[in-house]
Amino acid sequence: ARVVTTLREAVVAGRREALLPMVEEALAQGRKAQAILSEDLVPGIMDVGVLYERKEYFLPQLLLSAETMQAGFDRLKPLLEEGQEAQARPKIVLATVEGDIHDIGKNIVGLMLRNHGFEVIDLGKDVSAERIVEAARESGAPVIGLSALMTTTMVRMEDTVRLLRERGMSQKVMVGGAVVTDAFARSIGADGHAADAVEAVRLVKRLMD
Ligand code: B1M
């Protein structure tokens, strides 16, 4: 097997057994979990996207790398979650839309929102418009966050906004994911688009004002 010497390379190579000890070592050296995530793991999975685009990687490698990234994320997660008090926190419903199983970005956004004091109702991935709208109604969450990573599933965001409005609901909708743009968000009647997790927190706060 290829020798991997950095966290980023371990994600690219899909070598979870190599990644986890490196994560421990980085933590032991005092590196922050957030830095490991954003400077190593995320760039690694982005490299994988480029290799896949160039057809140097195929689905099996894509999967292995995603699993490796996920294992690293799972290790860091408890460190990224700050203690939250039990007081009433503003709610947000979060989901990756129907037909789309990409959830790494959504999970990062969810974690970041939790760390900023929001109660995140995470419906998971491949979630129908019906279920999303239902969860929004039940929870009374003022904001709904939708993630989509593919051009073929972006349209499901539009379905969700339409269904929400058809039901006479006025919840705000935030959309995100690699393929989503501000122009697209506007075109489907969403209330805003965030390019990354930091922007997502800022946007949710603004939408709730
Ligand atoms: Co797939 N995949 N994938 N994939 N995959 C992409 C998205 C793709 C761009 C790769 C490529 O061709 N270059 C391409 C889509 C092409 C397109 O439509 N334009 C693609 C494809 C085609 C596919 C399959 C169809 C492959 C196949 O089967 N032939 C298949 C689809 C399955 C399905 O969904 N039905 C598939 C499968 C997979 C895996 C399962 C192997 C795995 C996902 C594992 C998982 O998520 N649990 C996977 C991965 C890992 C990727 C790439 C390489 C990386 C995605 C990622 O995790 N990025 C991706 C390449 C790429 O994106 N360039 C690719 C890191 C993550 C932190 O970024 O998700 O963008 P991102 O999230 C960011 C921001 O976008 C934003 O904040 C996040 C943090 O900064 N954000 C939000 C995201 N959601 C937000 C929501 C918000 C706000 C901000 O508000 C609610």
Short mmCIF file of N, CA and C and ligand atoms in Angstrom, two decimals, residues 42 45-46 48-49 52-53 59 62-63 66 94 99-106 108-109 145-147 149-152 174-179 194-197 200, ligand 1:
data_model
loop_
_atom_site.label_atom_id
_atom_site.label_comp_id
_atom_site.label_asym_id
_atom_site.label_seq_id
_atom_site.Cartn_x
_atom_site.Cartn_y
_atom_site.Cartn_z
N VAL A 42 -11.08 18.13 5.40
CA VAL A 42 -11.90 18.69 4.32
C VAL A 42 -11.07 18.88 3.03
N ILE A 45 -10.81 15.47 1.30
CA ILE A 45 -11.98 14.97 0.57
C ILE A 45 -12.22 15.82 -0.69
N MET A 46 -11.79 17.10 -0.65
CA MET A 46 -11.89 17.91 -1.86
C MET A 46 -10.91 17.42 -2.93
N VAL A 48 -10.06 14.43 -3.33
CA VAL A 48 -10.68 13.22 -3.85
C VAL A 48 -11.70 13.58 -4.94
N GLY A 49 -12.44 14.67 -4.72
CA GLY A 49 -13.40 15.13 -5.73
C GLY A 49 -12.71 15.45 -7.04
N TYR A 52 -11.66 12.28 -8.75
CA TYR A 52 -12.84 11.60 -9.30
C TYR A 52 -13.27 12.28 -10.61
N GLU A 53 -13.20 13.60 -10.60
CA GLU A 53 -13.55 14.37 -11.80
C GLU A 53 -12.62 14.03 -12.95
N LEU A 59 -15.79 5.10 -8.05
CA LEU A 59 -16.66 5.06 -6.88
C LEU A 59 -16.06 4.35 -5.66
N LEU A 62 -13.76 6.63 -3.94
CA LEU A 62 -14.54 7.74 -3.40
C LEU A 62 -15.16 7.33 -2.06
N LEU A 63 -15.71 6.11 -2.05
CA LEU A 63 -16.35 5.57 -0.85
C LEU A 63 -15.36 5.39 0.29
N ALA A 66 -14.43 8.68 1.70
CA ALA A 66 -15.53 9.26 2.47
C ALA A 66 -15.63 8.58 3.84
N LEU A 94 -32.72 20.41 9.55
CA LEU A 94 -31.65 20.25 8.57
C LEU A 94 -31.81 18.93 7.82
N GLY A 99 -32.86 11.77 -2.83
CA GLY A 99 -32.03 11.30 -3.93
C GLY A 99 -30.55 11.55 -3.72
N ASP A 100 -30.23 12.27 -2.66
CA ASP A 100 -28.84 12.68 -2.42
C ASP A 100 -28.37 12.12 -1.09
N ILE A 101 -27.25 11.37 -1.13
CA ILE A 101 -26.77 10.77 0.12
C ILE A 101 -25.50 11.45 0.64
N HIS A 102 -25.10 12.56 0.01
CA HIS A 102 -23.92 13.29 0.50
C HIS A 102 -24.28 14.01 1.79
N ASP A 103 -23.61 13.66 2.89
CA ASP A 103 -24.00 14.32 4.14
C ASP A 103 -22.83 14.86 4.95
N ILE A 104 -21.63 14.77 4.41
CA ILE A 104 -20.46 15.24 5.18
C ILE A 104 -20.57 16.74 5.44
N GLY A 105 -20.88 17.50 4.39
CA GLY A 105 -21.00 18.95 4.53
C GLY A 105 -22.14 19.34 5.45
N LYS A 106 -23.29 18.69 5.27
CA LYS A 106 -24.45 18.96 6.13
C LYS A 106 -24.10 18.70 7.60
N ILE A 108 -21.23 18.86 9.04
CA ILE A 108 -20.34 19.92 9.54
C ILE A 108 -21.16 21.17 9.87
N VAL A 109 -22.08 21.50 8.96
CA VAL A 109 -22.96 22.66 9.18
C VAL A 109 -23.78 22.45 10.47
N GLY A 145 -32.92 24.13 6.78
CA GLY A 145 -31.69 24.13 6.02
C GLY A 145 -31.63 22.91 5.11
N LEU A 146 -31.41 23.16 3.82
CA LEU A 146 -31.37 22.06 2.86
C LEU A 146 -29.99 21.97 2.21
N SER A 147 -29.50 20.74 2.10
CA SER A 147 -28.20 20.53 1.46
C SER A 147 -28.37 19.64 0.24
N LEU A 149 -25.71 18.13 -3.13
CA LEU A 149 -24.37 18.13 -3.72
C LEU A 149 -24.38 17.85 -5.21
N MET A 150 -25.56 17.56 -5.75
CA MET A 150 -25.58 17.19 -7.16
C MET A 150 -26.56 18.05 -7.95
N THR A 151 -26.20 18.28 -9.21
CA THR A 151 -27.08 19.08 -10.07
C THR A 151 -28.44 18.39 -10.21
N THR A 152 -28.43 17.06 -10.13
CA THR A 152 -29.68 16.32 -10.28
C THR A 152 -30.58 16.40 -9.05
N MET A 174 -32.83 28.04 4.11
CA MET A 174 -31.41 28.26 3.75
C MET A 174 -30.95 27.05 2.94
N VAL A 175 -30.26 27.30 1.84
CA VAL A 175 -29.75 26.19 1.03
C VAL A 175 -28.23 26.24 0.93
N GLY A 176 -27.64 25.05 0.72
CA GLY A 176 -26.18 24.99 0.58
C GLY A 176 -25.74 23.68 -0.03
N GLY A 177 -24.44 23.59 -0.29
CA GLY A 177 -23.87 22.41 -0.95
C GLY A 177 -23.09 22.88 -2.16
N ALA A 178 -22.07 22.09 -2.52
CA ALA A 178 -21.11 22.52 -3.54
C ALA A 178 -21.74 23.13 -4.80
N VAL A 179 -22.84 22.58 -5.29
CA VAL A 179 -23.38 23.04 -6.57
C VAL A 179 -24.30 24.26 -6.45
N ALA A 194 -25.65 29.65 1.79
CA ALA A 194 -24.38 29.78 2.51
C ALA A 194 -23.35 28.88 1.84
N ALA A 195 -22.16 29.42 1.64
CA ALA A 195 -21.11 28.68 0.94
C ALA A 195 -20.36 27.71 1.86
N ASP A 196 -20.37 27.99 3.16
CA ASP A 196 -19.70 27.07 4.09
C ASP A 196 -20.38 27.14 5.46
N ALA A 197 -19.84 26.37 6.40
CA ALA A 197 -20.51 26.24 7.70
C ALA A 197 -20.48 27.55 8.49
N ALA A 200 -23.06 29.70 7.11
CA ALA A 200 -24.38 29.14 7.44
C ALA A 200 -24.85 29.67 8.80
CO1 B1M B 1 -20.21 12.08 -4.64
N1 B1M B 1 -20.38 13.43 -6.05
N2 B1M B 1 -21.39 10.88 -5.64
N3 B1M B 1 -19.91 10.86 -3.18
N4 B1M B 1 -18.90 13.29 -4.03
C1 B1M B 1 -19.77 14.73 -5.80
C2 B1M B 1 -20.75 15.69 -5.16
C3 B1M B 1 -19.35 15.17 -7.27
C4 B1M B 1 -19.25 16.68 -7.45
C5 B1M B 1 -18.04 14.46 -7.66
C6 B1M B 1 -17.58 14.81 -9.05
O1 B1M B 1 -18.10 14.32 -10.04
N5 B1M B 1 -16.63 15.66 -9.14
C7 B1M B 1 -20.49 14.50 -8.12
C8 B1M B 1 -21.73 15.37 -8.40
C9 B1M B 1 -21.71 15.97 -9.79
C10 B1M B 1 -22.79 16.95 -9.98
O2 B1M B 1 -23.94 16.66 -9.88
N6 B1M B 1 -22.40 18.19 -10.27
C11 B1M B 1 -20.79 13.27 -7.29
C12 B1M B 1 -21.44 12.10 -7.78
C13 B1M B 1 -21.76 12.11 -9.25
C14 B1M B 1 -21.75 10.99 -6.96
C15 B1M B 1 -22.46 9.68 -7.37
C16 B1M B 1 -23.63 9.83 -8.34
C17 B1M B 1 -21.39 8.74 -7.93
C18 B1M B 1 -21.94 7.47 -8.56
O3 B1M B 1 -22.64 6.73 -7.95
N7 B1M B 1 -21.58 7.33 -9.81
C19 B1M B 1 -22.93 9.15 -6.01
C20 B1M B 1 -24.29 9.75 -5.64
C21 B1M B 1 -25.04 9.01 -4.64
C22 B1M B 1 -26.30 9.78 -4.24
O4 B1M B 1 -26.23 10.79 -3.58
N8 B1M B 1 -27.44 9.31 -4.67
C23 B1M B 1 -21.89 9.72 -5.10
C24 B1M B 1 -21.51 9.14 -3.90
C25 B1M B 1 -20.55 9.65 -3.03
C26 B1M B 1 -20.06 8.92 -1.79
C27 B1M B 1 -21.14 8.11 -1.06
C28 B1M B 1 -18.94 7.98 -2.20
C29 B1M B 1 -19.42 10.10 -0.96
C30 B1M B 1 -20.41 10.77 0.03
C31 B1M B 1 -20.29 10.24 1.44
C32 B1M B 1 -21.09 11.07 2.40
O5 B1M B 1 -21.39 12.24 2.22
N9 B1M B 1 -21.45 10.44 3.50
C33 B1M B 1 -19.13 11.12 -2.07
C34 B1M B 1 -18.23 12.22 -1.93
C35 B1M B 1 -17.37 12.23 -0.69
C36 B1M B 1 -18.13 13.26 -2.91
C37 B1M B 1 -17.15 14.46 -2.97
C38 B1M B 1 -15.80 13.89 -3.41
C39 B1M B 1 -16.94 15.26 -1.70
C40 B1M B 1 -18.20 15.83 -1.06
C41 B1M B 1 -17.85 16.34 0.32
O6 B1M B 1 -18.08 15.67 1.30
N10 B1M B 1 -17.19 17.52 0.38
C42 B1M B 1 -17.84 15.38 -4.05
C43 B1M B 1 -16.87 16.24 -4.84
C44 B1M B 1 -17.11 17.73 -4.64
O7 B1M B 1 -17.93 18.17 -3.90
N11 B1M B 1 -16.35 18.51 -5.39
C45 B1M B 1 -18.76 14.43 -4.75
C46 B1M B 1 -16.67 18.08 1.62
C47 B1M B 1 -17.77 18.90 2.31
C48 B1M B 1 -17.22 19.49 3.61
O8 B1M B 1 -18.14 19.96 1.45
O9 B1M B 1 -20.43 19.00 1.01
O10 B1M B 1 -19.62 21.05 -0.24
P1 B1M B 1 -19.65 20.24 0.99
O11 B1M B 1 -20.22 21.12 2.19
C49 B1M B 1 -19.75 22.42 2.50
C50 B1M B 1 -20.47 23.54 1.75
O12 B1M B 1 -20.98 23.16 0.50
C51 B1M B 1 -21.52 24.00 2.70
O13 B1M B 1 -20.88 23.84 3.96
C52 B1M B 1 -20.11 22.65 3.95
C53 B1M B 1 -18.95 22.84 4.89
O14 B1M B 1 -18.08 23.86 4.43
N12 B1M B 1 -22.80 23.32 2.79
C54 B1M B 1 -23.89 23.96 3.28
C55 B1M B 1 -23.17 22.06 2.50
N13 B1M B 1 -24.45 21.87 2.79
C56 B1M B 1 -24.92 23.01 3.28
C57 B1M B 1 -26.17 23.35 3.75
C58 B1M B 1 -26.37 24.65 4.20
C59 B1M B 1 -25.35 25.58 4.18
C60 B1M B 1 -24.10 25.26 3.73
O15 B1M B 1 -27.54 25.08 4.67
C61 B1M B 1 -28.53 24.14 4.94
#
